[in-house]
Coordinates of C-alpha atoms in Angstrom, one line a residue:
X368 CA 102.2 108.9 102.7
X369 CA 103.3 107.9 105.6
X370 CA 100.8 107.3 108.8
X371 CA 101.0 110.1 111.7
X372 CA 103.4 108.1 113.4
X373 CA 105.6 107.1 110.5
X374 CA 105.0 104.0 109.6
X375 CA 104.9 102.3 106.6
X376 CA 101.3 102.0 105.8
X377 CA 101.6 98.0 105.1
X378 CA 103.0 97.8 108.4
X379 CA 99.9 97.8 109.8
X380 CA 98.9 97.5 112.3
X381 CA 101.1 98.7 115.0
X382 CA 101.9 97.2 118.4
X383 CA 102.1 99.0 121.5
X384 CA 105.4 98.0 122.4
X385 CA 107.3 100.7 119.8
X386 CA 111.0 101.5 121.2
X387 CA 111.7 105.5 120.5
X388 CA 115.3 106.5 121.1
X389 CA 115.5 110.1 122.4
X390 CA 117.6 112.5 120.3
X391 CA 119.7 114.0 122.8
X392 CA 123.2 113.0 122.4
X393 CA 122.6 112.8 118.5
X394 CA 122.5 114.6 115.2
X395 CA 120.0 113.1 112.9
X396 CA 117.8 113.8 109.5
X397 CA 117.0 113.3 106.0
X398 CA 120.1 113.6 103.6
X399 CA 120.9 113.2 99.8
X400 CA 123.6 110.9 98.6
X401 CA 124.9 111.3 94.6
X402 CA 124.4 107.9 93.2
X403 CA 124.3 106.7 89.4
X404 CA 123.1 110.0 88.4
X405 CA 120.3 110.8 90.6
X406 CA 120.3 112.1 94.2
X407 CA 119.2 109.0 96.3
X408 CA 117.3 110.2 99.7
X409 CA 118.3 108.8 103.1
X410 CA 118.0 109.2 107.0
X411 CA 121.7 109.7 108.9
X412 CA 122.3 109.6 112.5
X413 CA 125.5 110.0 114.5
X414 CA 126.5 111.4 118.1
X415 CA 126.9 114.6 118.5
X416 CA 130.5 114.7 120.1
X417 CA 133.0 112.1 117.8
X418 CA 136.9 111.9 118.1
X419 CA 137.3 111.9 114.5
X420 CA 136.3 109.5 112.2
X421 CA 132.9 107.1 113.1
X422 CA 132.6 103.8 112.1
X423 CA 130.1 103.5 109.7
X424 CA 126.7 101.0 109.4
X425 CA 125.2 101.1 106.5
X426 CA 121.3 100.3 107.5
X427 CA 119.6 98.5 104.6
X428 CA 115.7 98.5 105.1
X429 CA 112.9 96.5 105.2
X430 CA 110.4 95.9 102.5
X431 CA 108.6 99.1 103.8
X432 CA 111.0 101.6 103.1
X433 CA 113.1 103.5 105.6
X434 CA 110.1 104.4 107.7
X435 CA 109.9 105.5 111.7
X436 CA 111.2 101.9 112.9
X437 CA 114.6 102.1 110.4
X438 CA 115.5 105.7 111.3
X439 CA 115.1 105.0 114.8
X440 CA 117.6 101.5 114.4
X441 CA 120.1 104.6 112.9
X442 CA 119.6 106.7 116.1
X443 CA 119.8 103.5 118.4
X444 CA 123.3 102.7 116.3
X445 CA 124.1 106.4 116.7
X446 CA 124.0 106.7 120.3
X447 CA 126.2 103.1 120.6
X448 CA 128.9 106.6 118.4
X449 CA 128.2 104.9 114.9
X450 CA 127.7 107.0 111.6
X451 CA 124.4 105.0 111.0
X452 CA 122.7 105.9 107.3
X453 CA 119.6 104.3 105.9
X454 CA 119.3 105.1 102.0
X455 CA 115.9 105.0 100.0
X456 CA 116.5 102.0 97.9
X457 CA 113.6 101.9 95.7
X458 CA 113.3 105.5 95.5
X459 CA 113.3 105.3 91.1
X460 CA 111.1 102.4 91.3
X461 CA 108.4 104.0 93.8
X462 CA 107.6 104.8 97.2
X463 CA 106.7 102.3 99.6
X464 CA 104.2 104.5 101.3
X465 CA 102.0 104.0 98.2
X466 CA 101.1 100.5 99.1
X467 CA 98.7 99.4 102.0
X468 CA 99.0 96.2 102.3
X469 CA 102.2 93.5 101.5
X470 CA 101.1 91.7 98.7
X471 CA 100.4 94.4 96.6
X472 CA 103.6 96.7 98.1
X473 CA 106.0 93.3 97.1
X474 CA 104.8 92.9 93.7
X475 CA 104.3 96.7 92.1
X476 CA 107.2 97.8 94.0
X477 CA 109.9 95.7 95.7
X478 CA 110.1 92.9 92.9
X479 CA 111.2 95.3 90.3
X480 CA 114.2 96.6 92.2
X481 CA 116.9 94.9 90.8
X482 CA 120.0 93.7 93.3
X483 CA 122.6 95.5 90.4
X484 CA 121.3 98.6 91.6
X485 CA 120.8 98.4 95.1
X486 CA 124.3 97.2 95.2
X487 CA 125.8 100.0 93.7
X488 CA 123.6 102.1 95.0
X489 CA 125.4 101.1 98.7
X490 CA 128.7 102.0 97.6
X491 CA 127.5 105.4 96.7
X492 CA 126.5 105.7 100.3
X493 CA 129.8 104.1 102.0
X494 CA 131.3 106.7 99.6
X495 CA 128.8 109.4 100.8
X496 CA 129.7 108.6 104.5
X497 CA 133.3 108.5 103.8
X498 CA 133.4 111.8 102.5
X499 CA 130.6 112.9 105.6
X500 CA 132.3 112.1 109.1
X501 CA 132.5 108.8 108.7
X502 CA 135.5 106.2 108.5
X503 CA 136.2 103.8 105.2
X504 CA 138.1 101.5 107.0
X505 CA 135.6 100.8 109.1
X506 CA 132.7 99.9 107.3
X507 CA 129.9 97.6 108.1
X508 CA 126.2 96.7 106.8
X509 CA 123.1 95.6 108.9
X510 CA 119.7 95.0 107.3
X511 CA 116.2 93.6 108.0
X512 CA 113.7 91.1 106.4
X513 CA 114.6 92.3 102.6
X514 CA 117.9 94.2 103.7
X515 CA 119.1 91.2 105.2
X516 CA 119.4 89.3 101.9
X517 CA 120.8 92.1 100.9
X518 CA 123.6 92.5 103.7
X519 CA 124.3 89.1 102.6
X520 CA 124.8 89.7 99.0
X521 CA 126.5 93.5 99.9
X522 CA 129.4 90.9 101.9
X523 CA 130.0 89.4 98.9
X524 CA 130.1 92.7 96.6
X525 CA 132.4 95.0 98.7
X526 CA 135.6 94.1 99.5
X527 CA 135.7 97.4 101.9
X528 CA 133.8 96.1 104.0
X529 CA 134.9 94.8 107.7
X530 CA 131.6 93.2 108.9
X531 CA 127.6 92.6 108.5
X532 CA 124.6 91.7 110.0
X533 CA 121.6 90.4 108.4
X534 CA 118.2 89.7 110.4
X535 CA 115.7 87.2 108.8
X536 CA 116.9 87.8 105.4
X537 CA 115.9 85.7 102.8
X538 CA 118.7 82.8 101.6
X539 CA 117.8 80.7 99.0
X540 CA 114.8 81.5 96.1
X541 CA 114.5 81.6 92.8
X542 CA 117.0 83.4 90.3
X543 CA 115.0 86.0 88.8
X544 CA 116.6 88.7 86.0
X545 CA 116.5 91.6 88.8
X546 CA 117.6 88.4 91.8
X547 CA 120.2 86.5 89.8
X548 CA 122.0 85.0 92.8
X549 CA 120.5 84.2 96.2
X550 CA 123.1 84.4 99.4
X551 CA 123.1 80.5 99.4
X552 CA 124.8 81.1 95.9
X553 CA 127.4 83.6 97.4
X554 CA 128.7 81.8 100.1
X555 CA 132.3 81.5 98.0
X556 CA 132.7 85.0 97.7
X557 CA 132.0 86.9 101.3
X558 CA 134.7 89.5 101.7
X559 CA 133.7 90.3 105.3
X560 CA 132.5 88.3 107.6
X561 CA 128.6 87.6 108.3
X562 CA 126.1 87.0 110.9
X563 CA 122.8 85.7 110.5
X564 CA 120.1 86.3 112.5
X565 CA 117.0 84.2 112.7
X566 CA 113.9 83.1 114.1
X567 CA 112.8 79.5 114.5
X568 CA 109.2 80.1 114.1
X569 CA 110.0 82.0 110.5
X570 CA 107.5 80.2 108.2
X571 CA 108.6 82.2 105.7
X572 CA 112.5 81.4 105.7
X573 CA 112.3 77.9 107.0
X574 CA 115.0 76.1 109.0
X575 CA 115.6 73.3 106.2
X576 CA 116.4 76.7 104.3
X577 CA 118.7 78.1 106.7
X578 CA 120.7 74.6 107.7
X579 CA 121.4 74.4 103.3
X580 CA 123.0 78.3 104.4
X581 CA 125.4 76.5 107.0
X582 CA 126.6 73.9 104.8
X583 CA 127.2 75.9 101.6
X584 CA 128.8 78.6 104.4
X585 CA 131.1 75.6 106.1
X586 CA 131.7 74.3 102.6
X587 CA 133.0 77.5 101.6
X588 CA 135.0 77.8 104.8
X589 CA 133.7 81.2 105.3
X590 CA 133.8 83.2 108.2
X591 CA 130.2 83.6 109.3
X592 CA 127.9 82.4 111.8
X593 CA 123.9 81.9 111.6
X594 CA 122.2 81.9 115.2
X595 CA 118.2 81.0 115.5
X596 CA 115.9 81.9 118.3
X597 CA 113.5 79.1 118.4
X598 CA 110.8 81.3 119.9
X599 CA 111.2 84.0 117.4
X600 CA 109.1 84.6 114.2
X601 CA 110.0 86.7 111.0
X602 CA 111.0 90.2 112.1
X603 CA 111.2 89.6 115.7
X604 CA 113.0 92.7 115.9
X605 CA 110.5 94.7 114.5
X606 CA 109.0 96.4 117.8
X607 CA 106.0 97.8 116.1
X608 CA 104.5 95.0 114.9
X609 CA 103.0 92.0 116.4
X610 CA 106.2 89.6 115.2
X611 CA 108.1 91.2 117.7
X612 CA 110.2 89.1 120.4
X613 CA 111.9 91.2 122.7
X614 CA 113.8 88.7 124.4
X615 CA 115.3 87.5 120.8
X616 CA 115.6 90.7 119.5
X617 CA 117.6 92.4 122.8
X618 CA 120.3 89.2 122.5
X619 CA 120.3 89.6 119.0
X620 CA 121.0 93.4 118.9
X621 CA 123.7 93.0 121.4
X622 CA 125.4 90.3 118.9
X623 CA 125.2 92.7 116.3
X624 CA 127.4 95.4 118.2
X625 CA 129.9 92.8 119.8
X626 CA 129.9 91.2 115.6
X627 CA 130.5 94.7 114.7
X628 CA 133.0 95.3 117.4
X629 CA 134.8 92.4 116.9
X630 CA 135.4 92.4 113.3
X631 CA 134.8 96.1 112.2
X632 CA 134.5 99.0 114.4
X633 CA 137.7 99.0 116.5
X634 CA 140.4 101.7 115.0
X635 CA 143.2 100.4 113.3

């Protein structure tokens, strides 16, 4: 289960400098989406008063689940008047709150989600959204740590979609049976275009890794940029955790709306 603050337990532990958006001006809560036969849960958030339609951002979690720090990026996207969901993506494999520590969460939980499904599993939830307030012409992805790979690989899956955002997701690895392509791999084939967000200090994505993403990106001609924060670590956006670099993560959040604003969010 989760903590009493709603944390992932593996998260642990927590900083002091947790953001918490005030509910006010939104509608938020725990939903269920239809999606390959099974009802998928997930946390929406939207503002209360919309002139029709909302753009829609599909939020794509971390490698702790959608916890408190995910469902509050859906009310902080919320309040900016996006239709911000967060689905459950390894709700058949397990629940995240199981696991106390990384290690042990990664490899009995998060390494046996295969991309196939997750994939699909998103167009269930841009379908969801579609059909729930939300507008399919204006469709974007943002995602974190894990869910930034992801938002990479979703760019290359959906040709609906208008724009995404990935934060210190992982780019190149190996090519496992559930991970048969890395982003590196789908640099050819983004439909919408991508920016990368990440930290110099990542010892976990490191920069040799990131400048082989800009080449295969430039080779392909592809319409996506990659900006690094030197001072940053891995998830320097994550406020309740030690990684976090506020300075890093405030520029990087604004790039995410005017990315989103640019190539995505305006009405036709």
């Amino acid at each position: 289960m989760n903590d009493k603050t709603g944390f992932a337990p593996a998260a642990a532990p927590h900083a002091s400098t947790i953001v918490s958006t005030a509910e006010d001006a939104i509608s938020a809560g725990e939903t269920s989406i239809p999606s390959q036969g099974e009802n998928m849960p997930a946390y929406h958030a939207r503002p209360k008063s919309a002139d029709g339609p909302l753009p829609i951002v599909i939020v794509v979690q971390e490698i702790f689940g959608v916890h408190e720090h995910i469902r509050d990026l859906c009310r902080r996207l919320a309040l900016e008047g996006y239709l911000a969901v967060a689905p459950e993506l390894y709700f058949r494999q397990g629940d995240p709150n199981d696991y106390s520590d990384i290690p042990t969460l990664f490899s009995n939980l998060v390494s046996k989600v295969p991309d196939a499904q997750v994939l699909a599993d998103l167009d269930h939830v841009a379908s969801w959204a579609a059909r729930n307030g939300g507008d399919p012409h204006r469709l974007m992805v943002t995602g974190f740590c894990w869910g930034g790979r992801i938002s990479w690989l979703y760019a290359a899956h959906n040709p609906q979609l208008k724009a995404a955002v990935a934060w210190y997701g992982k780019l190149v690895g190996e090519k496992t049976l559930n991970s048969p392509k890395q982003p590196v791999d789908i640099a050819t084939d983004l439909n919408a275009p991508v920016l990368g967000l990440y930290g110099g200090q990542d010892t976990s994505i490191p920069l040799d890794t990131v400048e082989t993403m800009r080449h295969a990106l430039r080779a392909a001609n592809a319409k996506a940029e990659i900006v690094v924060y030197p001072d940053a670590g891995h998830a320097f956006n994550a406020d309740y955790r030690a990684s976090y670099h506020a300075e890093s993560a405030k520029d990087g959040w604004q790039r995410m709306l005017d990315w989103f604003s640019q190539f995505g969010a305006r009405k036709a």
